[in-house]
Short mmCIF file of C-alpha atoms in Angstrom, two decimals:
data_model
loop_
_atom_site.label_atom_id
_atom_site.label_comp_id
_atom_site.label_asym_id
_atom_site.label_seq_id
_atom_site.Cartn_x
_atom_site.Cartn_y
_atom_site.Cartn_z
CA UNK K 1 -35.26 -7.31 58.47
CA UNK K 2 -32.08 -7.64 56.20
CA UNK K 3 -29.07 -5.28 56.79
CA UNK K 4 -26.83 -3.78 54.33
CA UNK K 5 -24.54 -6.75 54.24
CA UNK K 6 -27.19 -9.22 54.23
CA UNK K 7 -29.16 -7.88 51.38
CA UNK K 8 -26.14 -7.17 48.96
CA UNK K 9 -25.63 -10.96 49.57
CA UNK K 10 -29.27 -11.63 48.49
CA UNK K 11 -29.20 -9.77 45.39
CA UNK K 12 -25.49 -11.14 44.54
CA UNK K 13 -26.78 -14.82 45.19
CA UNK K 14 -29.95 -14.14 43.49
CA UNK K 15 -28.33 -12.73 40.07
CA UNK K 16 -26.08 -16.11 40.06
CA UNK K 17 -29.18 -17.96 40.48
CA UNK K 18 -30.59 -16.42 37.55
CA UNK K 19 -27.23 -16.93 35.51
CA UNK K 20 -27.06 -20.10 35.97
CA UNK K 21 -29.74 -21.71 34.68
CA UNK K 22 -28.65 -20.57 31.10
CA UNK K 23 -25.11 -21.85 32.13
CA UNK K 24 -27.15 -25.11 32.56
CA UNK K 25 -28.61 -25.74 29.13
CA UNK K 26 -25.37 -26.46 27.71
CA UNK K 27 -23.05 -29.76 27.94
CA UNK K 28 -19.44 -29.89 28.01
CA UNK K 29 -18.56 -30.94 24.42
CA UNK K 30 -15.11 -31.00 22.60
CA UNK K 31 -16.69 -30.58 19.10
CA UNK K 32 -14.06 -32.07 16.40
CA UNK K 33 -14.04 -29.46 13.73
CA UNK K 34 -11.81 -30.41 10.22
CA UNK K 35 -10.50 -28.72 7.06
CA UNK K 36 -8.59 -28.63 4.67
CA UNK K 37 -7.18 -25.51 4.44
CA UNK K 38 -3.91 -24.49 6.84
CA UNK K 39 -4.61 -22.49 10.32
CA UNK K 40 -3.34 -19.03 8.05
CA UNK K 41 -5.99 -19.18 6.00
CA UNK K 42 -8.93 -16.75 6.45
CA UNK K 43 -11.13 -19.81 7.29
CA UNK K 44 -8.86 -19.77 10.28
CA UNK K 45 -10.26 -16.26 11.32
CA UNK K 46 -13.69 -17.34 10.78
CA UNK K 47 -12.87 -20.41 13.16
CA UNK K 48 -11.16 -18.29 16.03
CA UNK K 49 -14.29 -16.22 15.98
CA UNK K 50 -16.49 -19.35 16.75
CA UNK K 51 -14.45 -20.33 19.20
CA UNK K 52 -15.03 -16.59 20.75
CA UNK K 53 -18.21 -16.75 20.70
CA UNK K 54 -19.33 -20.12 21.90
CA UNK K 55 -16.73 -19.44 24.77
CA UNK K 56 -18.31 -16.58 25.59
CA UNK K 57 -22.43 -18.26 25.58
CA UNK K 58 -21.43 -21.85 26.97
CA UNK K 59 -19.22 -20.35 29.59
CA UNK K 60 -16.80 -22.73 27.96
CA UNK K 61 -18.45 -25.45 28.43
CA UNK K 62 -18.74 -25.96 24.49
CA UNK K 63 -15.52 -25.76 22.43
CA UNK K 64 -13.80 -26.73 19.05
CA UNK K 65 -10.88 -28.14 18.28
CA UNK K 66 -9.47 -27.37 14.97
CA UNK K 67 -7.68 -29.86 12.28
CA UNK K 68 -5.61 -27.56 9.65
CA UNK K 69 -4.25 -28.95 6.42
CA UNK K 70 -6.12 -32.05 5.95
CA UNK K 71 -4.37 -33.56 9.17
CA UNK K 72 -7.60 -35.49 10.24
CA UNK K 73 -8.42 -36.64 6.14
CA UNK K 74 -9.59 -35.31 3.68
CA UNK K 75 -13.02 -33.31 3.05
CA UNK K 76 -15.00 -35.74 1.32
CA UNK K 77 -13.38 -38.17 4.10
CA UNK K 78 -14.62 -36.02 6.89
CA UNK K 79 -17.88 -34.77 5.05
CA UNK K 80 -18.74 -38.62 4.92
CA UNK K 81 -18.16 -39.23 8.67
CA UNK K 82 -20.51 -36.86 9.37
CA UNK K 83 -23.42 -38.55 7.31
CA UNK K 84 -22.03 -41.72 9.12
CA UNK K 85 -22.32 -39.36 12.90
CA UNK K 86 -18.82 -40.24 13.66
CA UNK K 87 -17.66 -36.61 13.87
CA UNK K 88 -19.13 -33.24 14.08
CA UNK K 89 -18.16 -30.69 11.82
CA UNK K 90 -16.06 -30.15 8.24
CA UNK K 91 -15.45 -26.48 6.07
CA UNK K 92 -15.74 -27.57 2.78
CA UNK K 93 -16.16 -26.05 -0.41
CA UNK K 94 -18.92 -27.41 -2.17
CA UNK K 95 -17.15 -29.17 -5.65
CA UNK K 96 -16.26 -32.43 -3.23
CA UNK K 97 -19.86 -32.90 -2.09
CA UNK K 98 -21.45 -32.91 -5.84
CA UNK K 99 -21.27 -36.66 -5.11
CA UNK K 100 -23.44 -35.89 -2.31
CA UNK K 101 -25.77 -33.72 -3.65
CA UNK K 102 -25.70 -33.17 -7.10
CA UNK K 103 -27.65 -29.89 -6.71
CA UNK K 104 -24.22 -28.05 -5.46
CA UNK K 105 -23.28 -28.64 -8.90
CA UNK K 106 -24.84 -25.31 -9.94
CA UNK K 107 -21.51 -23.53 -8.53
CA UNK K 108 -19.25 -25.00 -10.69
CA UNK K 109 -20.83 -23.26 -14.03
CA UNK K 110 -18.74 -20.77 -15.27
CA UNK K 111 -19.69 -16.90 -14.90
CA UNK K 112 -21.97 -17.58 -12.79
CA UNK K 113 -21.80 -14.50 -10.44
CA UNK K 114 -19.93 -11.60 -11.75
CA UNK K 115 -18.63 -10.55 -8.03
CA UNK K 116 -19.13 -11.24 -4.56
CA UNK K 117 -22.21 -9.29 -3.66
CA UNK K 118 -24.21 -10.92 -5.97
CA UNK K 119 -22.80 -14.44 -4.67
CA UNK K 120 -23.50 -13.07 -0.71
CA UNK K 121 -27.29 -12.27 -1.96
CA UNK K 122 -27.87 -15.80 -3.26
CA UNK K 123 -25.90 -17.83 -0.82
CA UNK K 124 -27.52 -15.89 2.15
CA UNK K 125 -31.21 -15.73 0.52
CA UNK K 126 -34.23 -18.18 -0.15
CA UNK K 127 -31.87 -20.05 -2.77
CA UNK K 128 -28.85 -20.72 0.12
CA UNK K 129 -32.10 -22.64 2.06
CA UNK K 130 -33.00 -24.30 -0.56
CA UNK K 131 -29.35 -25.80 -0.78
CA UNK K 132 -29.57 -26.46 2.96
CA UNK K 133 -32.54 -28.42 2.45
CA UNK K 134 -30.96 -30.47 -0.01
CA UNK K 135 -27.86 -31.00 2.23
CA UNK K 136 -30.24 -32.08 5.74
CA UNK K 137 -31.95 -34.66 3.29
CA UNK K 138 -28.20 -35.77 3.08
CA UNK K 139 -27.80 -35.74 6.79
CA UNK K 140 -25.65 -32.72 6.98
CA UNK K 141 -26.95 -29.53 8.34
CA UNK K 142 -24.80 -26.27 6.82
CA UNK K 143 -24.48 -23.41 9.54
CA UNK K 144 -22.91 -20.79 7.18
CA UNK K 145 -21.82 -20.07 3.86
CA UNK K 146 -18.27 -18.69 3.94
CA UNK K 147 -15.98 -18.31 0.95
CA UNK K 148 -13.25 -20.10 -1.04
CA UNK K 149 -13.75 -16.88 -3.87
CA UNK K 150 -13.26 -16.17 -7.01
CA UNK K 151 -11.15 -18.32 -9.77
CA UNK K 152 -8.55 -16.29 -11.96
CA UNK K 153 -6.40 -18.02 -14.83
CA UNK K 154 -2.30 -17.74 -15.21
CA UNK K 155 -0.10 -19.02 -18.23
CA UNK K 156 3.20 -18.72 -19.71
CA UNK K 157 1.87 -18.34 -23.48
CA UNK K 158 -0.23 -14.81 -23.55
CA UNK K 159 -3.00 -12.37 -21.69
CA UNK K 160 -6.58 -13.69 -21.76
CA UNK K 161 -8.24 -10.62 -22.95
CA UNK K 162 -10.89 -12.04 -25.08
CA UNK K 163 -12.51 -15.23 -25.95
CA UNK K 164 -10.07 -16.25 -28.84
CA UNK K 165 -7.50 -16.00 -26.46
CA UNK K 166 -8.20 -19.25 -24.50
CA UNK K 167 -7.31 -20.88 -27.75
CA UNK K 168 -4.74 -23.62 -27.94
CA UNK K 169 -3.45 -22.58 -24.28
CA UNK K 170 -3.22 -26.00 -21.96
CA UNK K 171 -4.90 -25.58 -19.17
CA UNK K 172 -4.64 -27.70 -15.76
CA UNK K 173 -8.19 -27.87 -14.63
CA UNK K 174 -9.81 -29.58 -11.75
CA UNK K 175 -10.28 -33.43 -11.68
CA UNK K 176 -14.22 -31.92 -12.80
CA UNK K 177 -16.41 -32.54 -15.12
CA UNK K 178 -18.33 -28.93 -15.42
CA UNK K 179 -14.89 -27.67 -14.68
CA UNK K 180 -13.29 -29.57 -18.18
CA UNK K 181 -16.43 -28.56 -19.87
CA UNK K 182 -16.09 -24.99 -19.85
CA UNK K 183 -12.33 -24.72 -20.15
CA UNK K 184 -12.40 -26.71 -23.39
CA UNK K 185 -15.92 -24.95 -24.75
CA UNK K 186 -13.38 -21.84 -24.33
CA UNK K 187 -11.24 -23.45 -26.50
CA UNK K 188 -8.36 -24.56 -24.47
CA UNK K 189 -6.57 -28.01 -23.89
CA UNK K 190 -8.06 -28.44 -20.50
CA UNK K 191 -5.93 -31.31 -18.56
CA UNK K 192 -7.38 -32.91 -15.41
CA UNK K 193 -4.57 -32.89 -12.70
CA UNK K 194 -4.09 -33.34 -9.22
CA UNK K 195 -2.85 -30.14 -6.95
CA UNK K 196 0.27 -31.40 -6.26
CA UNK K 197 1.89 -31.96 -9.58
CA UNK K 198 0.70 -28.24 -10.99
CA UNK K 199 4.03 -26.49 -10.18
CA UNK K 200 6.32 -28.78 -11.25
CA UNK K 201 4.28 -29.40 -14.71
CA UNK K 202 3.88 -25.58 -15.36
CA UNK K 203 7.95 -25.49 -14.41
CA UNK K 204 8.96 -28.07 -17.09
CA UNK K 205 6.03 -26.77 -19.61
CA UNK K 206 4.20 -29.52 -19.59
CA UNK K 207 1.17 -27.43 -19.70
CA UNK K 208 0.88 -23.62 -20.10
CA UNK K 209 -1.60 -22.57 -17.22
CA UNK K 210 -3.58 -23.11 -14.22
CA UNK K 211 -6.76 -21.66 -12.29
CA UNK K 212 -7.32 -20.98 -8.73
CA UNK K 213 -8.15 -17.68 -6.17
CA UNK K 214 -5.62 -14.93 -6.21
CA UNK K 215 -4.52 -16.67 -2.44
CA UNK K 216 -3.65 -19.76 -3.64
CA UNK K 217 -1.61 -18.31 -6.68
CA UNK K 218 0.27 -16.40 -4.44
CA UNK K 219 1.06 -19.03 -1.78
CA UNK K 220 1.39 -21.71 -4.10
CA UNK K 221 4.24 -19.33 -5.73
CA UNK K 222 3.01 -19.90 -9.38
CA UNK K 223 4.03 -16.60 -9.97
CA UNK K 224 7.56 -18.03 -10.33
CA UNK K 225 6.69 -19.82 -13.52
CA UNK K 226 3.99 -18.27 -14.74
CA UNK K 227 4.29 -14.96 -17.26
CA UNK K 228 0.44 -13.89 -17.50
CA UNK K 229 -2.10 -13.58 -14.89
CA UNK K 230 -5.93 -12.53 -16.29
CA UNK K 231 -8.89 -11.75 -13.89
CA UNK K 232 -11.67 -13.94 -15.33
CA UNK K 233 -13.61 -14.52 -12.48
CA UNK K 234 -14.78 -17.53 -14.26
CA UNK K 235 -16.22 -19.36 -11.07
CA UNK K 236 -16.70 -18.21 -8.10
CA UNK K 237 -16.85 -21.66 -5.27
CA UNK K 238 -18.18 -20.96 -1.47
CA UNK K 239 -16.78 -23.02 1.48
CA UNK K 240 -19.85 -24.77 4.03
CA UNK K 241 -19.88 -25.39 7.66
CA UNK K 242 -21.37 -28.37 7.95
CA UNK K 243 -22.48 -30.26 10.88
CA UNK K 244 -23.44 -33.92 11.14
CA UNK K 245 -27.45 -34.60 11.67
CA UNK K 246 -26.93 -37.82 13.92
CA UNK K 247 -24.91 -35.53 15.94
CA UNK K 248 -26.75 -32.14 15.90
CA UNK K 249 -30.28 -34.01 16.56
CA UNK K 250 -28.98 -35.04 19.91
CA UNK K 251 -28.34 -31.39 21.14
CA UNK K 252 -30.21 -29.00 22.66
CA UNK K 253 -32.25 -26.36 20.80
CA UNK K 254 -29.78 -23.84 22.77
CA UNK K 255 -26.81 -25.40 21.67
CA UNK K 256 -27.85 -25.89 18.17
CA UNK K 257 -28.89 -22.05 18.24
CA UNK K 258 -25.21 -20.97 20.04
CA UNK K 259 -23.67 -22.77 17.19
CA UNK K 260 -25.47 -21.21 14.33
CA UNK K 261 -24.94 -17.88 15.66
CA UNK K 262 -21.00 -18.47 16.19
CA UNK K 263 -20.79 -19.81 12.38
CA UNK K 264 -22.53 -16.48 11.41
CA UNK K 265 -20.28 -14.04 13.20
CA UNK K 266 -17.68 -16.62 11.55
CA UNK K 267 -18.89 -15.64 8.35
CA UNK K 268 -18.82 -12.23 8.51
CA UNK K 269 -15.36 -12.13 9.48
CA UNK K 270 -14.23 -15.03 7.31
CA UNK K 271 -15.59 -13.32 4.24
CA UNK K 272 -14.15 -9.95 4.58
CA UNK K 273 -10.30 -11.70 5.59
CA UNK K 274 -10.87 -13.71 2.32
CA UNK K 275 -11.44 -10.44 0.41
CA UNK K 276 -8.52 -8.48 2.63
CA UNK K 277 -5.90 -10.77 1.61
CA UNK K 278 -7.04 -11.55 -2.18
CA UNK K 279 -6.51 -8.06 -2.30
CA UNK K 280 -3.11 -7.90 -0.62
CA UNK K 281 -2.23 -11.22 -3.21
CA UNK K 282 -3.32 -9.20 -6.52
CA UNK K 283 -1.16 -6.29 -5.30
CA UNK K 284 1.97 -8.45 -4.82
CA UNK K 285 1.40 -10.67 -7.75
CA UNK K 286 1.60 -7.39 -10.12
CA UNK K 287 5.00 -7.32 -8.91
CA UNK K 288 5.89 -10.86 -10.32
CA UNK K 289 3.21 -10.93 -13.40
CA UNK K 290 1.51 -9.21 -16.05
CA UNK K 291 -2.01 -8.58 -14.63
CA UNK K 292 -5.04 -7.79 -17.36
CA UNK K 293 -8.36 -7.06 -16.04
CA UNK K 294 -11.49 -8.57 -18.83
CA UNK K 295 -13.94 -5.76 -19.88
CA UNK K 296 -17.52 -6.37 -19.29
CA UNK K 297 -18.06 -6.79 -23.14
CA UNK K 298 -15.49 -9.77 -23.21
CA UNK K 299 -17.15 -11.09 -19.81
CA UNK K 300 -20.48 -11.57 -21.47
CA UNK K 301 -19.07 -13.21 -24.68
CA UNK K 302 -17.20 -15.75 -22.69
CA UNK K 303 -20.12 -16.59 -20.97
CA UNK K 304 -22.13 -16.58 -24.32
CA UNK K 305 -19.12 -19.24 -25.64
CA UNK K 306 -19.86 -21.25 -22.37
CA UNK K 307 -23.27 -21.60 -22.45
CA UNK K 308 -23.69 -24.94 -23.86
CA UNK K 309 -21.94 -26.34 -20.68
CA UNK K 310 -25.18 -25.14 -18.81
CA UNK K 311 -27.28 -26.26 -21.52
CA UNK K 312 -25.10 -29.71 -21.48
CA UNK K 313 -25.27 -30.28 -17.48
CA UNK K 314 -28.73 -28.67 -16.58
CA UNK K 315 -30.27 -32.12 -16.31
CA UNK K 316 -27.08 -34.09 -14.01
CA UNK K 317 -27.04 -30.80 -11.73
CA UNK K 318 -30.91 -30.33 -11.85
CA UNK K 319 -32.77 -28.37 -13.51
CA UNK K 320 -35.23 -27.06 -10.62
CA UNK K 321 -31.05 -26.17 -8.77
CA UNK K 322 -30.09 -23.96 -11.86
CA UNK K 323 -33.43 -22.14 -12.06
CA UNK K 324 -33.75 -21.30 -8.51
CA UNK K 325 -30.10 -19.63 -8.62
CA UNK K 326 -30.96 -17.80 -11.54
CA UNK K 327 -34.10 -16.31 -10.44
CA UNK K 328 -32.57 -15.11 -7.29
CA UNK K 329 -29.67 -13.62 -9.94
CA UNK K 330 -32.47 -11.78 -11.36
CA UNK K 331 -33.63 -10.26 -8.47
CA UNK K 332 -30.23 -9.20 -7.02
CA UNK K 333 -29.49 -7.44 -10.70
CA UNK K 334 -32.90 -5.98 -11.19
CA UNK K 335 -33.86 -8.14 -13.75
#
């Protein structure tokens, strides 16, 4: 017969028991996790939170360590070694992996999504998997859409209100073809460039205006030589979490499933930082620059203006891409 002592021992020993065999399904693993993007960034948030999370199901047994800024190469670089199984995991937005699969071509057409719930409903719906599927063929498996955000274009020369507006202004675009496309359909002298050399060639004039997220304007202090700044919204780019398939076929169904849950809860809190600070960005750039907002009327005609560059690129992104994207646009407006 078991006293007091003796059964309280039982049932303590007995719930370990039990604990441990989930404890048990997991391996210690370092996971090497890369980005581009520095530790500030809300991608950073979104990363802390898997961290969190997988500390919290592996009993730390599986853990990532994060490269900021590029510091272990670049994303195409690191999206690569991953095909090759050489590391685990990048954040990438998806222009760098068009090489990759052409498919993810689809989110560099202009006014594409006209804000971010529409761009949550498609990335997180039936035509997200269908990217996914694409991306596995490629041997990379994508855990999460999170976001990069919205586009917005700055100059020295005048406000982008309407269409005509665009016309003339020099523009430093993206080293991208869809990207070149639409900027000169819109009429302006779009010039390829690389990141780097945009302040100092916006300082000295050498071209009139640039295009990135609110974020990136702000940190990137463009607002020193920059006059206008006009919320097109003219592309909106998500970042993926991407995992390498050599490397994610050799874990455990429990691991893979720990992982895909930590890059959800990643991109939940990702997303709304992203959105937080773009906010907080807009509000300080009004302090540096004249900020228009485009009415829905001049929204639709750029995209009108622009859509030869679908018509143009339909058949190098794929034309079974662009029509699944669209019909999930139609649903998500009603149409």
């Amino acid at each position: 017969m078991l006293n007091r002592r003796t059964f309280t021992a039982a049932v303590a020993g007995s719930g370990l028991a039990l604990g441990m065999p989930a404890l048990a399904q997991f391996s210690e693993r370092t996971i090497k996790f890369t980005n581009g993007v520095n530790e500030d960034h809300p991608v950073g948030v979104g990363v802390k939170k898997m961290q969190e999370i997988l500390a919290a199901k592996t009993g730390g047994k599986m853990k990532i360590a994060a490269f900021w800024g590029g510091a272990a190469g670049g994303d195409l670089q690191a999206t690569q070694a991953l095909r090759a199984g050489t590391q685990e995991m990048v954040c990438t937005s998806s222009s760098p992996l068009v090489g990759i699969v052409k498919e993810l071509g689809v989110f560099d057409l202009p006014f594409l999504f006209n804000n971010e719930k529409e761009a949550d409903a498609v990335l997180d719906g039936p035509a997200g998997e269908y990217f996914n599927k694409k991306l596995e063929a490629a041997g990379l498996i994508n855990l999460a859409y999170w976001e990069n955000g919205f586009r917005n274009l700055t100059n020295s020369k005048r406000p982008i209100n309407k269409v005509e507006d665009f016309e003339g202004v020099k523009v430093r675009v993206m080293q991208n073809n869809i990207f070149l496309d639409s900027f000169k359909t819109l009429g302006t002298n779009a010039v390829p460039m690389a990141f780097g050399e945009v302040f100092t060639a916006l300082e000295t004039r050498t071209i009139d205006g640039q295009e990135n997220p609110f974020v990136t304007i702000e940190t990137s202090k463009f607002f020193e030589v920059q006059k206008y700044l006009s919320v097109t919204r003219h592309a909106y780019t998500p970042f993926l979490v991407l995992y390498s398939k050599k490397l994610w076929d050799g874990l455990k169904p429990e691991e893979q499933a720990v992982l895909r849950e930590a890059a959800k809860e990643g991109q939940k809190v990702q997303r709304q930082a992203n959105r937080d600070l773009n906010a907080r960005s807009l509000e300080t750039l009004k302090k540096s620059l004249q900020v228009n907002e485009i009415s829905p009327a001049e929204q639709k005609r750029m995209l009108d203006r622009v859509k030869p560059v679908y018509d143009k690129n339909v058949a190098t992104i794929g034309a079974e891409a662009v029509k699944v994207v669209m019909d999930e646009l139609k649903k998500v407006r009603g149409g």
